[in-house]
PDB file of C-alpha atoms and ligand atoms in Angstrom:
ATOM      1  CA  MET U1254      15.412  13.813  27.306  1.00  0.00           C
ATOM      2  CA  ALA U1255      13.564  10.983  25.569  1.00  0.00           C
ATOM      3  CA  ARG U1256      13.913   7.730  27.501  1.00  0.00           C
ATOM      4  CA  PHE U1257      13.943   4.401  25.749  1.00  0.00           C
ATOM      5  CA  PHE U1258      13.340   1.003  27.338  1.00  0.00           C
ATOM      6  CA  PRO U1259      14.082  -2.480  25.978  1.00  0.00           C
ATOM      7  CA  LEU U1260      11.099  -4.518  24.807  1.00  0.00           C
ATOM      8  CA  THR U1261      11.300  -8.227  24.005  1.00  0.00           C
ATOM      9  CA  VAL U1262       9.701  -9.338  20.735  1.00  0.00           C
ATOM     10  CA  THR U1263       7.460 -12.280  21.658  1.00  0.00           C
ATOM     11  CA  ASP U1264       5.732 -12.814  18.301  1.00  0.00           C
ATOM     12  CA  VAL U1265       5.973 -11.680  14.684  1.00  0.00           C
ATOM     13  CA  ASP U1266       2.814 -12.522  12.773  1.00  0.00           C
ATOM     14  CA  ARG U1267       2.535 -11.913   9.029  1.00  0.00           C
ATOM     15  CA  THR U1268      -0.801 -10.209   8.402  1.00  0.00           C
ATOM     16  CA  THR U1269      -0.251  -9.625   4.643  1.00  0.00           C
ATOM     17  CA  ARG U1270       2.716 -10.175   2.288  1.00  0.00           C
ATOM     18  CA  GLU U1271       3.816  -6.629   3.104  1.00  0.00           C
ATOM     19  CA  ALA U1272       2.964  -6.245   6.783  1.00  0.00           C
ATOM     20  CA  VAL U1273       3.557  -7.859  10.162  1.00  0.00           C
ATOM     21  CA  ALA U1274       2.000  -7.585  13.610  1.00  0.00           C
ATOM     22  CA  VAL U1275       4.728  -7.500  16.259  1.00  0.00           C
ATOM     23  CA  THR U1276       3.930  -8.414  19.856  1.00  0.00           C
ATOM     24  CA  LEU U1277       6.176  -6.937  22.529  1.00  0.00           C
ATOM     25  CA  GLU U1278       6.768  -7.339  26.236  1.00  0.00           C
ATOM     26  CA  ALA U1279       8.277  -4.775  28.589  1.00  0.00           C
ATOM     27  CA  ARG U1280      11.376  -6.248  30.204  1.00  0.00           C
ATOM     28  CA  ASP U1281      13.287  -3.680  32.137  1.00  0.00           C
ATOM     29  CA  GLY U1282      11.379  -0.589  33.252  1.00  0.00           C
ATOM     30  CA  GLY U1283       9.066   1.871  31.586  1.00  0.00           C
ATOM     31  CA  ASP U1284       5.292   2.068  31.844  1.00  0.00           C
ATOM     32  CA  PHE U1285       3.896   0.433  28.726  1.00  0.00           C
ATOM     33  CA  SER U1286       0.250   0.528  29.763  1.00  0.00           C
ATOM     34  CA  PHE U1287      -1.557   2.438  27.021  1.00  0.00           C
ATOM     35  CA  THR U1288      -4.729   4.143  25.917  1.00  0.00           C
ATOM     36  CA  GLN U1289      -6.387   2.966  22.677  1.00  0.00           C
ATOM     37  CA  GLY U1290      -5.001   4.838  19.648  1.00  0.00           C
ATOM     38  CA  GLN U1291      -1.550   5.598  21.134  1.00  0.00           C
ATOM     39  CA  TYR U1292       1.778   4.867  19.438  1.00  0.00           C
ATOM     40  CA  LEU U1293       5.301   3.719  20.307  1.00  0.00           C
ATOM     41  CA  THR U1294       8.498   5.344  19.065  1.00  0.00           C
ATOM     42  CA  PHE U1295      11.345   2.900  18.399  1.00  0.00           C
ATOM     43  CA  LYS U1296      15.008   3.600  17.846  1.00  0.00           C
ATOM     44  CA  ARG U1297      17.660   1.526  16.111  1.00  0.00           C
ATOM     45  CA  GLU U1298      21.033   2.102  14.512  1.00  0.00           C
ATOM     46  CA  PHE U1299      21.367   1.433  10.785  1.00  0.00           C
ATOM     47  CA  ASP U1300      24.971   1.593   9.521  1.00  0.00           C
ATOM     48  CA  GLY U1301      25.963   3.813  12.436  1.00  0.00           C
ATOM     49  CA  THR U1302      23.025   6.203  12.065  1.00  0.00           C
ATOM     50  CA  GLU U1303      20.272   6.185  14.656  1.00  0.00           C
ATOM     51  CA  LEU U1304      16.750   6.137  13.229  1.00  0.00           C
ATOM     52  CA  ARG U1305      13.562   6.738  15.200  1.00  0.00           C
ATOM     53  CA  ARG U1306      10.202   5.612  13.860  1.00  0.00           C
ATOM     54  CA  SER U1307       6.705   5.664  15.338  1.00  0.00           C
ATOM     55  CA  TYR U1308       4.146   2.840  15.043  1.00  0.00           C
ATOM     56  CA  SER U1309       0.612   2.810  16.405  1.00  0.00           C
ATOM     57  CA  ILE U1310      -0.447   0.181  18.891  1.00  0.00           C
ATOM     58  CA  CYS U1311      -3.066  -2.059  17.250  1.00  0.00           C
ATOM     59  CA  SER U1312      -4.171  -4.092  20.284  1.00  0.00           C
ATOM     60  CA  GLY U1313      -7.186  -3.169  22.376  1.00  0.00           C
ATOM     61  CA  VAL U1314      -6.684  -1.983  25.942  1.00  0.00           C
ATOM     62  CA  ASN U1315      -8.717  -4.984  27.125  1.00  0.00           C
ATOM     63  CA  GLU U1316      -6.435  -7.521  25.423  1.00  0.00           C
ATOM     64  CA  GLY U1317      -3.541  -7.197  27.836  1.00  0.00           C
ATOM     65  CA  VAL U1318      -0.914  -7.304  25.073  1.00  0.00           C
ATOM     66  CA  LEU U1319       1.258  -4.692  23.430  1.00  0.00           C
ATOM     67  CA  ARG U1320       1.203  -5.082  19.650  1.00  0.00           C
ATOM     68  CA  VAL U1321       2.063  -2.874  16.671  1.00  0.00           C
ATOM     69  CA  GLY U1322       1.360  -3.396  12.956  1.00  0.00           C
ATOM     70  CA  ILE U1323       4.169  -2.453  10.559  1.00  0.00           C
ATOM     71  CA  LYS U1324       3.721  -2.229   6.806  1.00  0.00           C
ATOM     72  CA  LYS U1325       6.742  -2.476   4.555  1.00  0.00           C
ATOM     73  CA  VAL U1326       7.485   0.765   2.704  1.00  0.00           C
ATOM     74  CA  THR U1327       9.521   0.274  -0.500  1.00  0.00           C
ATOM     75  CA  ASP U1328      13.187   0.832   0.416  1.00  0.00           C
ATOM     76  CA  GLY U1329      12.123   2.041   3.865  1.00  0.00           C
ATOM     77  CA  ALA U1330      14.913   1.397   6.377  1.00  0.00           C
ATOM     78  CA  PHE U1331      12.977   0.551   9.526  1.00  0.00           C
ATOM     79  CA  SER U1332       9.857  -1.064   8.054  1.00  0.00           C
ATOM     80  CA  CYS U1333      11.890  -3.366   5.755  1.00  0.00           C
ATOM     81  CA  TRP U1334      14.141  -4.426   8.642  1.00  0.00           C
ATOM     82  CA  VAL U1335      11.101  -5.289  10.775  1.00  0.00           C
ATOM     83  CA  ASN U1336       9.377  -7.189   7.963  1.00  0.00           C
ATOM     84  CA  GLU U1337      12.485  -9.102   6.903  1.00  0.00           C
ATOM     85  CA  ASP U1338      14.721  -9.540   9.932  1.00  0.00           C
ATOM     86  CA  LEU U1339      12.844  -9.056  13.199  1.00  0.00           C
ATOM     87  CA  LYS U1340      12.330 -12.346  15.052  1.00  0.00           C
ATOM     88  CA  PRO U1341      10.841 -13.438  18.397  1.00  0.00           C
ATOM     89  CA  GLY U1342      13.403 -13.212  21.187  1.00  0.00           C
ATOM     90  CA  MET U1343      15.045 -10.072  19.789  1.00  0.00           C
ATOM     91  CA  THR U1344      15.066  -6.787  21.696  1.00  0.00           C
ATOM     92  CA  ILE U1345      13.897  -3.425  20.436  1.00  0.00           C
ATOM     93  CA  ASP U1346      14.128  -0.066  22.228  1.00  0.00           C
ATOM     94  CA  ALA U1347      10.983   2.031  22.582  1.00  0.00           C
ATOM     95  CA  MET U1348       9.680   5.097  24.361  1.00  0.00           C
ATOM     96  CA  GLU U1349       6.592   4.781  26.541  1.00  0.00           C
ATOM     97  CA  PRO U1350       3.246   5.065  24.673  1.00  0.00           C
ATOM     98  CA  MET U1351       2.265   8.541  23.514  1.00  0.00           C
ATOM     99  CA  GLY U1352      -0.544  10.218  21.615  1.00  0.00           C
ATOM    100  CA  LYS U1353      -4.032  11.612  22.048  1.00  0.00           C
ATOM    101  CA  PHE U1354      -5.880   9.938  19.154  1.00  0.00           C
ATOM    102  CA  HIS U1355      -8.834   8.738  21.198  1.00  0.00           C
ATOM    103  CA  THR U1356     -12.006   9.781  22.964  1.00  0.00           C
ATOM    104  CA  PRO U1357     -12.810   8.645  26.515  1.00  0.00           C
ATOM    105  CA  ILE U1358     -14.469   5.263  26.974  1.00  0.00           C
ATOM    106  CA  GLU U1359     -17.838   5.633  28.733  1.00  0.00           C
ATOM    107  CA  PRO U1360     -19.100   2.125  29.532  1.00  0.00           C
ATOM    108  CA  ASP U1361     -22.707   3.215  30.239  1.00  0.00           C
ATOM    109  CA  LYS U1362     -23.150   5.319  27.100  1.00  0.00           C
ATOM    110  CA  SER U1363     -24.619   4.206  23.807  1.00  0.00           C
ATOM    111  CA  LYS U1364     -22.563   5.939  21.113  1.00  0.00           C
ATOM    112  CA  THR U1365     -22.253   5.621  17.364  1.00  0.00           C
ATOM    113  CA  TYR U1366     -18.698   5.645  16.005  1.00  0.00           C
ATOM    114  CA  LEU U1367     -17.574   6.001  12.429  1.00  0.00           C
ATOM    115  CA  ALA U1368     -13.952   5.425  11.411  1.00  0.00           C
ATOM    116  CA  PHE U1369     -12.137   5.712   8.088  1.00  0.00           C
ATOM    117  CA  ALA U1370      -8.804   3.925   7.711  1.00  0.00           C
ATOM    118  CA  GLY U1371      -6.481   3.721   4.708  1.00  0.00           C
ATOM    119  CA  GLY U1372      -3.791   0.997   4.478  1.00  0.00           C
ATOM    120  CA  SER U1373      -1.601   0.900   7.596  1.00  0.00           C
ATOM    121  CA  GLY U1374      -3.799   3.669   9.042  1.00  0.00           C
ATOM    122  CA  ILE U1375      -5.885   0.756  10.361  1.00  0.00           C
ATOM    123  CA  THR U1376      -3.542   0.230  13.341  1.00  0.00           C
ATOM    124  CA  PRO U1377      -4.771   2.913  15.800  1.00  0.00           C
ATOM    125  CA  VAL U1378      -8.342   2.461  14.527  1.00  0.00           C
ATOM    126  CA  LEU U1379      -8.173  -1.278  15.288  1.00  0.00           C
ATOM    127  CA  SER U1380      -7.058  -0.484  18.830  1.00  0.00           C
ATOM    128  CA  ILE U1381      -9.941   1.976  19.269  1.00  0.00           C
ATOM    129  CA  LEU U1382     -12.442  -0.417  17.656  1.00  0.00           C
ATOM    130  CA  LYS U1383     -11.514  -3.395  19.854  1.00  0.00           C
ATOM    131  CA  THR U1384     -11.507  -1.254  22.992  1.00  0.00           C
ATOM    132  CA  VAL U1385     -14.924   0.261  22.226  1.00  0.00           C
ATOM    133  CA  LEU U1386     -16.493  -3.123  21.404  1.00  0.00           C
ATOM    134  CA  ALA U1387     -15.161  -4.610  24.647  1.00  0.00           C
ATOM    135  CA  ALA U1388     -15.623  -1.707  27.042  1.00  0.00           C
ATOM    136  CA  GLU U1389     -18.673   0.176  25.717  1.00  0.00           C
ATOM    137  CA  PRO U1390     -21.189  -2.647  25.226  1.00  0.00           C
ATOM    138  CA  LEU U1391     -24.023  -0.373  24.075  1.00  0.00           C
ATOM    139  CA  SER U1392     -22.024   1.433  21.386  1.00  0.00           C
ATOM    140  CA  ARG U1393     -21.940   0.722  17.654  1.00  0.00           C
ATOM    141  CA  PHE U1394     -19.040   1.085  15.242  1.00  0.00           C
ATOM    142  CA  THR U1395     -18.839   1.415  11.448  1.00  0.00           C
ATOM    143  CA  LEU U1396     -15.427   1.096   9.799  1.00  0.00           C
ATOM    144  CA  VAL U1397     -14.748   2.183   6.218  1.00  0.00           C
ATOM    145  CA  TYR U1398     -11.406   0.608   5.279  1.00  0.00           C
ATOM    146  CA  ALA U1399      -9.610   1.558   2.049  1.00  0.00           C
ATOM    147  CA  ASN U1400      -6.958  -0.670   0.467  1.00  0.00           C
ATOM    148  CA  ARG U1401      -5.383  -1.344  -2.890  1.00  0.00           C
ATOM    149  CA  SER U1402      -6.714  -4.913  -3.135  1.00  0.00           C
ATOM    150  CA  VAL U1403      -7.954  -7.794  -0.972  1.00  0.00           C
ATOM    151  CA  SER U1404      -4.398  -9.099  -0.586  1.00  0.00           C
ATOM    152  CA  THR U1405      -3.198  -5.868   1.041  1.00  0.00           C
ATOM    153  CA  ILE U1406      -5.906  -5.682   3.717  1.00  0.00           C
ATOM    154  CA  MET U1407      -4.091  -5.755   7.070  1.00  0.00           C
ATOM    155  CA  PHE U1408      -5.863  -7.681   9.876  1.00  0.00           C
ATOM    156  CA  ARG U1409      -8.539  -8.943   7.449  1.00  0.00           C
ATOM    157  CA  GLU U1410      -9.292 -12.143   9.387  1.00  0.00           C
ATOM    158  CA  GLU U1411      -9.276 -10.405  12.747  1.00  0.00           C
ATOM    159  CA  LEU U1412     -11.769  -7.830  11.436  1.00  0.00           C
ATOM    160  CA  GLU U1413     -14.016 -10.594  10.068  1.00  0.00           C
ATOM    161  CA  ASP U1414     -13.895 -12.357  13.456  1.00  0.00           C
ATOM    162  CA  LEU U1415     -14.823  -9.103  15.207  1.00  0.00           C
ATOM    163  CA  LYS U1416     -17.727  -8.633  12.800  1.00  0.00           C
ATOM    164  CA  ASN U1417     -19.028 -12.121  13.530  1.00  0.00           C
ATOM    165  CA  THR U1418     -18.571 -11.777  17.282  1.00  0.00           C
ATOM    166  CA  HIS U1419     -20.212  -8.352  17.453  1.00  0.00           C
ATOM    167  CA  MET U1420     -22.904  -8.731  14.812  1.00  0.00           C
ATOM    168  CA  GLY U1421     -25.254  -5.764  14.858  1.00  0.00           C
ATOM    169  CA  ARG U1422     -22.714  -3.566  16.635  1.00  0.00           C
ATOM    170  CA  PHE U1423     -19.830  -3.621  14.186  1.00  0.00           C
ATOM    171  CA  ASN U1424     -20.142  -3.059  10.469  1.00  0.00           C
ATOM    172  CA  ILE U1425     -17.261  -2.899   7.988  1.00  0.00           C
ATOM    173  CA  ILE U1426     -17.205  -1.495   4.456  1.00  0.00           C
ATOM    174  CA  HIS U1427     -14.133  -2.363   2.374  1.00  0.00           C
ATOM    175  CA  ILE U1428     -13.235   0.090  -0.395  1.00  0.00           C
ATOM    176  CA  LEU U1429     -10.763  -1.476  -2.834  1.00  0.00           C
ATOM    177  CA  GLU U1430      -8.833   0.509  -5.391  1.00  0.00           C
ATOM    178  CA  THR U1431      -8.149  -2.220  -7.944  1.00  0.00           C
ATOM    179  CA  ASP U1432     -10.219  -5.332  -7.140  1.00  0.00           C
ATOM    180  CA  ALA U1433     -13.754  -5.417  -8.526  1.00  0.00           C
ATOM    181  CA  GLN U1434     -16.521  -5.348  -5.922  1.00  0.00           C
ATOM    182  CA  ASP U1435     -20.172  -6.459  -6.049  1.00  0.00           C
ATOM    183  CA  ILE U1436     -21.204  -2.878  -5.413  1.00  0.00           C
ATOM    184  CA  ASP U1437     -19.565  -0.234  -7.666  1.00  0.00           C
ATOM    185  CA  LEU U1438     -19.462   2.309  -4.855  1.00  0.00           C
ATOM    186  CA  PHE U1439     -17.041   0.084  -2.934  1.00  0.00           C
ATOM    187  CA  GLN U1440     -14.411   0.262  -5.674  1.00  0.00           C
ATOM    188  CA  GLY U1441     -11.901   3.076  -6.214  1.00  0.00           C
ATOM    189  CA  ARG U1442     -10.473   5.686  -3.859  1.00  0.00           C
ATOM    190  CA  ILE U1443     -12.271   7.475  -1.064  1.00  0.00           C
ATOM    191  CA  ASP U1444     -12.889  11.070  -2.069  1.00  0.00           C
ATOM    192  CA  GLY U1445     -15.595  13.627  -1.342  1.00  0.00           C
ATOM    193  CA  GLU U1446     -17.913  12.189  -3.962  1.00  0.00           C
ATOM    194  CA  LYS U1447     -17.640   8.661  -2.546  1.00  0.00           C
ATOM    195  CA  CYS U1448     -18.245   9.976   0.976  1.00  0.00           C
ATOM    196  CA  THR U1449     -21.419  11.747  -0.173  1.00  0.00           C
ATOM    197  CA  ALA U1450     -22.660   8.523  -1.800  1.00  0.00           C
ATOM    198  CA  LEU U1451     -21.791   6.494   1.330  1.00  0.00           C
ATOM    199  CA  PHE U1452     -23.656   8.980   3.528  1.00  0.00           C
ATOM    200  CA  ALA U1453     -26.656   8.921   1.191  1.00  0.00           C
ATOM    201  CA  ASN U1454     -27.075   5.148   1.067  1.00  0.00           C
ATOM    202  CA  TRP U1455     -24.956   3.270   3.603  1.00  0.00           C
ATOM    203  CA  ILE U1456     -24.062   5.389   6.627  1.00  0.00           C
ATOM    204  CA  ASP U1457     -26.532   7.409   8.671  1.00  0.00           C
ATOM    205  CA  ILE U1458     -24.233  10.349   9.283  1.00  0.00           C
ATOM    206  CA  ALA U1459     -26.806  12.165  11.447  1.00  0.00           C
ATOM    207  CA  SER U1460     -26.536   9.420  14.074  1.00  0.00           C
ATOM    208  CA  VAL U1461     -22.717   9.543  14.326  1.00  0.00           C
ATOM    209  CA  ASP U1462     -21.341  10.866  17.626  1.00  0.00           C
ATOM    210  CA  THR U1463     -17.611  10.448  16.988  1.00  0.00           C
ATOM    211  CA  ALA U1464     -15.547   9.985  13.835  1.00  0.00           C
ATOM    212  CA  PHE U1465     -11.900   8.943  13.442  1.00  0.00           C
ATOM    213  CA  ILE U1466      -9.822   9.213  10.267  1.00  0.00           C
ATOM    214  CA  CYS U1467      -6.349   7.719   9.752  1.00  0.00           C
ATOM    215  CA  GLY U1468      -4.625   7.222   6.415  1.00  0.00           C
ATOM    216  CA  PRO U1469      -2.787   9.043   3.648  1.00  0.00           C
ATOM    217  CA  GLU U1470      -3.105  12.814   3.908  1.00  0.00           C
ATOM    218  CA  PRO U1471      -5.191  13.471   0.760  1.00  0.00           C
ATOM    219  CA  MET U1472      -7.693  10.830   1.866  1.00  0.00           C
ATOM    220  CA  MET U1473      -7.910  12.287   5.376  1.00  0.00           C
ATOM    221  CA  LYS U1474      -8.462  15.812   4.031  1.00  0.00           C
ATOM    222  CA  ALA U1475     -11.205  14.745   1.630  1.00  0.00           C
ATOM    223  CA  ILE U1476     -13.045  12.811   4.343  1.00  0.00           C
ATOM    224  CA  ALA U1477     -12.699  15.576   6.955  1.00  0.00           C
ATOM    225  CA  GLN U1478     -14.074  18.079   4.435  1.00  0.00           C
ATOM    226  CA  SER U1479     -16.965  15.794   3.592  1.00  0.00           C
ATOM    227  CA  LEU U1480     -17.799  15.094   7.250  1.00  0.00           C
ATOM    228  CA  GLY U1481     -17.855  18.870   7.866  1.00  0.00           C
ATOM    229  CA  ASP U1482     -20.076  19.415   4.800  1.00  0.00           C
ATOM    230  CA  HIS U1483     -22.470  16.831   6.237  1.00  0.00           C
ATOM    231  CA  GLY U1484     -22.638  18.587   9.587  1.00  0.00           C
ATOM    232  CA  LEU U1485     -20.142  16.459  11.552  1.00  0.00           C
ATOM    233  CA  ASN U1486     -17.411  18.551  13.141  1.00  0.00           C
ATOM    234  CA  LYS U1487     -16.135  16.094  15.708  1.00  0.00           C
TER     235      LYS U1487
HETATM  236  C1  FAD E 325       2.401   8.755  14.866  1.00  0.00           C
HETATM  237  C2  FAD E 325       2.751   7.807  13.727  1.00  0.00           C
HETATM  238  C3  FAD E 325       2.225   6.537  13.726  1.00  0.00           C
HETATM  239  C4  FAD E 325       2.550   5.651  12.699  1.00  0.00           C
HETATM  240  N1  FAD E 325       2.012   4.400  12.736  1.00  0.00           N
HETATM  241  C5  FAD E 325       2.337   3.520  11.778  1.00  0.00           C
HETATM  242  C6  FAD E 325       1.802   2.187  11.841  1.00  0.00           C
HETATM  243  O1  FAD E 325       1.050   1.830  12.758  1.00  0.00           O
HETATM  244  N2  FAD E 325       2.169   1.298  10.871  1.00  0.00           N
HETATM  245  C7  FAD E 325       3.008   1.661   9.838  1.00  0.00           C
HETATM  246  O2  FAD E 325       3.305   0.797   8.996  1.00  0.00           O
HETATM  247  N3  FAD E 325       3.521   2.922   9.756  1.00  0.00           N
HETATM  248  C8  FAD E 325       3.231   3.844  10.703  1.00  0.00           C
HETATM  249  N4  FAD E 325       3.769   5.105  10.656  1.00  0.00           N
HETATM  250  C9  FAD E 325       4.796   5.407   9.612  1.00  0.00           C
HETATM  251  C10 FAD E 325       6.189   4.981  10.125  1.00  0.00           C
HETATM  252  O3  FAD E 325       6.548   5.754  11.250  1.00  0.00           O
HETATM  253  C11 FAD E 325       7.326   5.164   9.108  1.00  0.00           C
HETATM  254  O4  FAD E 325       7.282   6.469   8.594  1.00  0.00           O
HETATM  255  C12 FAD E 325       7.281   4.165   7.946  1.00  0.00           C
HETATM  256  O5  FAD E 325       7.310   2.831   8.411  1.00  0.00           O
HETATM  257  C13 FAD E 325       8.500   4.384   7.006  1.00  0.00           C
HETATM  258  O6  FAD E 325       9.692   4.254   7.753  1.00  0.00           O
HETATM  259  P1  FAD E 325      10.961   3.523   7.129  1.00  0.00           P
HETATM  260  O7  FAD E 325      12.128   3.779   8.035  1.00  0.00           O
HETATM  261  O8  FAD E 325      10.672   2.124   6.770  1.00  0.00           O
HETATM  262  O9  FAD E 325      11.160   4.299   5.775  1.00  0.00           O
HETATM  263  P2  FAD E 325      12.210   5.467   5.439  1.00  0.00           P
HETATM  264  O10 FAD E 325      13.582   4.920   5.422  1.00  0.00           O
HETATM  265  O11 FAD E 325      11.920   6.623   6.308  1.00  0.00           O
HETATM  266  O12 FAD E 325      11.785   5.755   3.958  1.00  0.00           O
HETATM  267  C14 FAD E 325      10.447   6.198   3.599  1.00  0.00           C
HETATM  268  C15 FAD E 325      10.399   6.392   2.094  1.00  0.00           C
HETATM  269  O13 FAD E 325      11.262   7.444   1.734  1.00  0.00           O
HETATM  270  C16 FAD E 325      12.189   7.000   0.772  1.00  0.00           C
HETATM  271  N5  FAD E 325      13.495   7.582   1.092  1.00  0.00           N
HETATM  272  C17 FAD E 325      14.241   7.352   2.189  1.00  0.00           C
HETATM  273  N6  FAD E 325      15.358   8.064   2.140  1.00  0.00           N
HETATM  274  C18 FAD E 325      15.336   8.756   0.972  1.00  0.00           C
HETATM  275  C19 FAD E 325      16.194   9.668   0.349  1.00  0.00           C
HETATM  276  N7  FAD E 325      17.355  10.020   0.887  1.00  0.00           N
HETATM  277  N8  FAD E 325      15.824  10.180  -0.851  1.00  0.00           N
HETATM  278  C20 FAD E 325      14.661   9.832  -1.421  1.00  0.00           C
HETATM  279  N9  FAD E 325      13.806   8.973  -0.866  1.00  0.00           N
HETATM  280  C21 FAD E 325      14.135   8.449   0.304  1.00  0.00           C
HETATM  281  C22 FAD E 325      12.223   5.471   0.891  1.00  0.00           C
HETATM  282  O14 FAD E 325      12.538   4.888  -0.338  1.00  0.00           O
HETATM  283  C23 FAD E 325      10.834   5.165   1.308  1.00  0.00           C
HETATM  284  O15 FAD E 325      10.006   5.009   0.193  1.00  0.00           O
HETATM  285  C24 FAD E 325       3.425   6.034  11.645  1.00  0.00           C
HETATM  286  C25 FAD E 325       3.940   7.333  11.645  1.00  0.00           C
HETATM  287  C26 FAD E 325       3.625   8.200  12.664  1.00  0.00           C
HETATM  288  C27 FAD E 325       4.207   9.594  12.630  1.00  0.00           C
END
């Protein structure tokens, strides 16, 4: 049977108008140590009905904190409650971390990572990114991050800080659906055609060892297809 443990909310930080980062602390049992890319499953009763929802951990393993990023879904029961009503000091029940969305960290290796994230799909990717930058000092990471507009980019400042701290090892390409960009290629949605153009001019796909994709299903399918077409089946 699934076991839930109480976690104390220690911080609720608004990362965009529609999303918060929630920091949690284990209080009474459960092993909440985690691997980068894992998720937590929460439960809560809404009007007498129990709902369970999963949210990816967005902190790096090295950070020593447990944090999730939750984007408000229009009329969504759990995500609206978190964004509107959850406050530090409150308790929330969660199962221990689960999930296999990661590759092993090899501190002595020099690897090239490529990740695609769409909207709230950034959360597990951010955990992987921060862990790789901290624990695999010879590795490099390129993130292609798709959003509607600048104002909906979750963790924008944190990503900028990471870019400045790890210059030369971490590169980020923002693709925005509605906001104009200096470079035409960086506007619109990510589809097969955009991937081909990115691989032709901006990303050396032949050098990529490991790729991660997390976002809406059509976006993930188009990218996976394109990566396969370009010889990357990882
Ligand atoms: C492994 C995993 C990791 C995830 N990680 C994250 C993460 O890191 N961050 C994140 O923000 N999300 C994440 N998600 C998504 C998250 O779990 C929820 O699905 C999301 O927050 C919506 O839940 P909700 O309760 O707010 O919405 P729900 O109440 O489930 O509603 C979702 C949508 O369905 C509509 N709807 C609800 N009921 C009905 C109905 N009866 N008829 C018609 N329409 C209806 C609502 O209007 C809403 O638009 C993850 C999901 C999984 C599976």
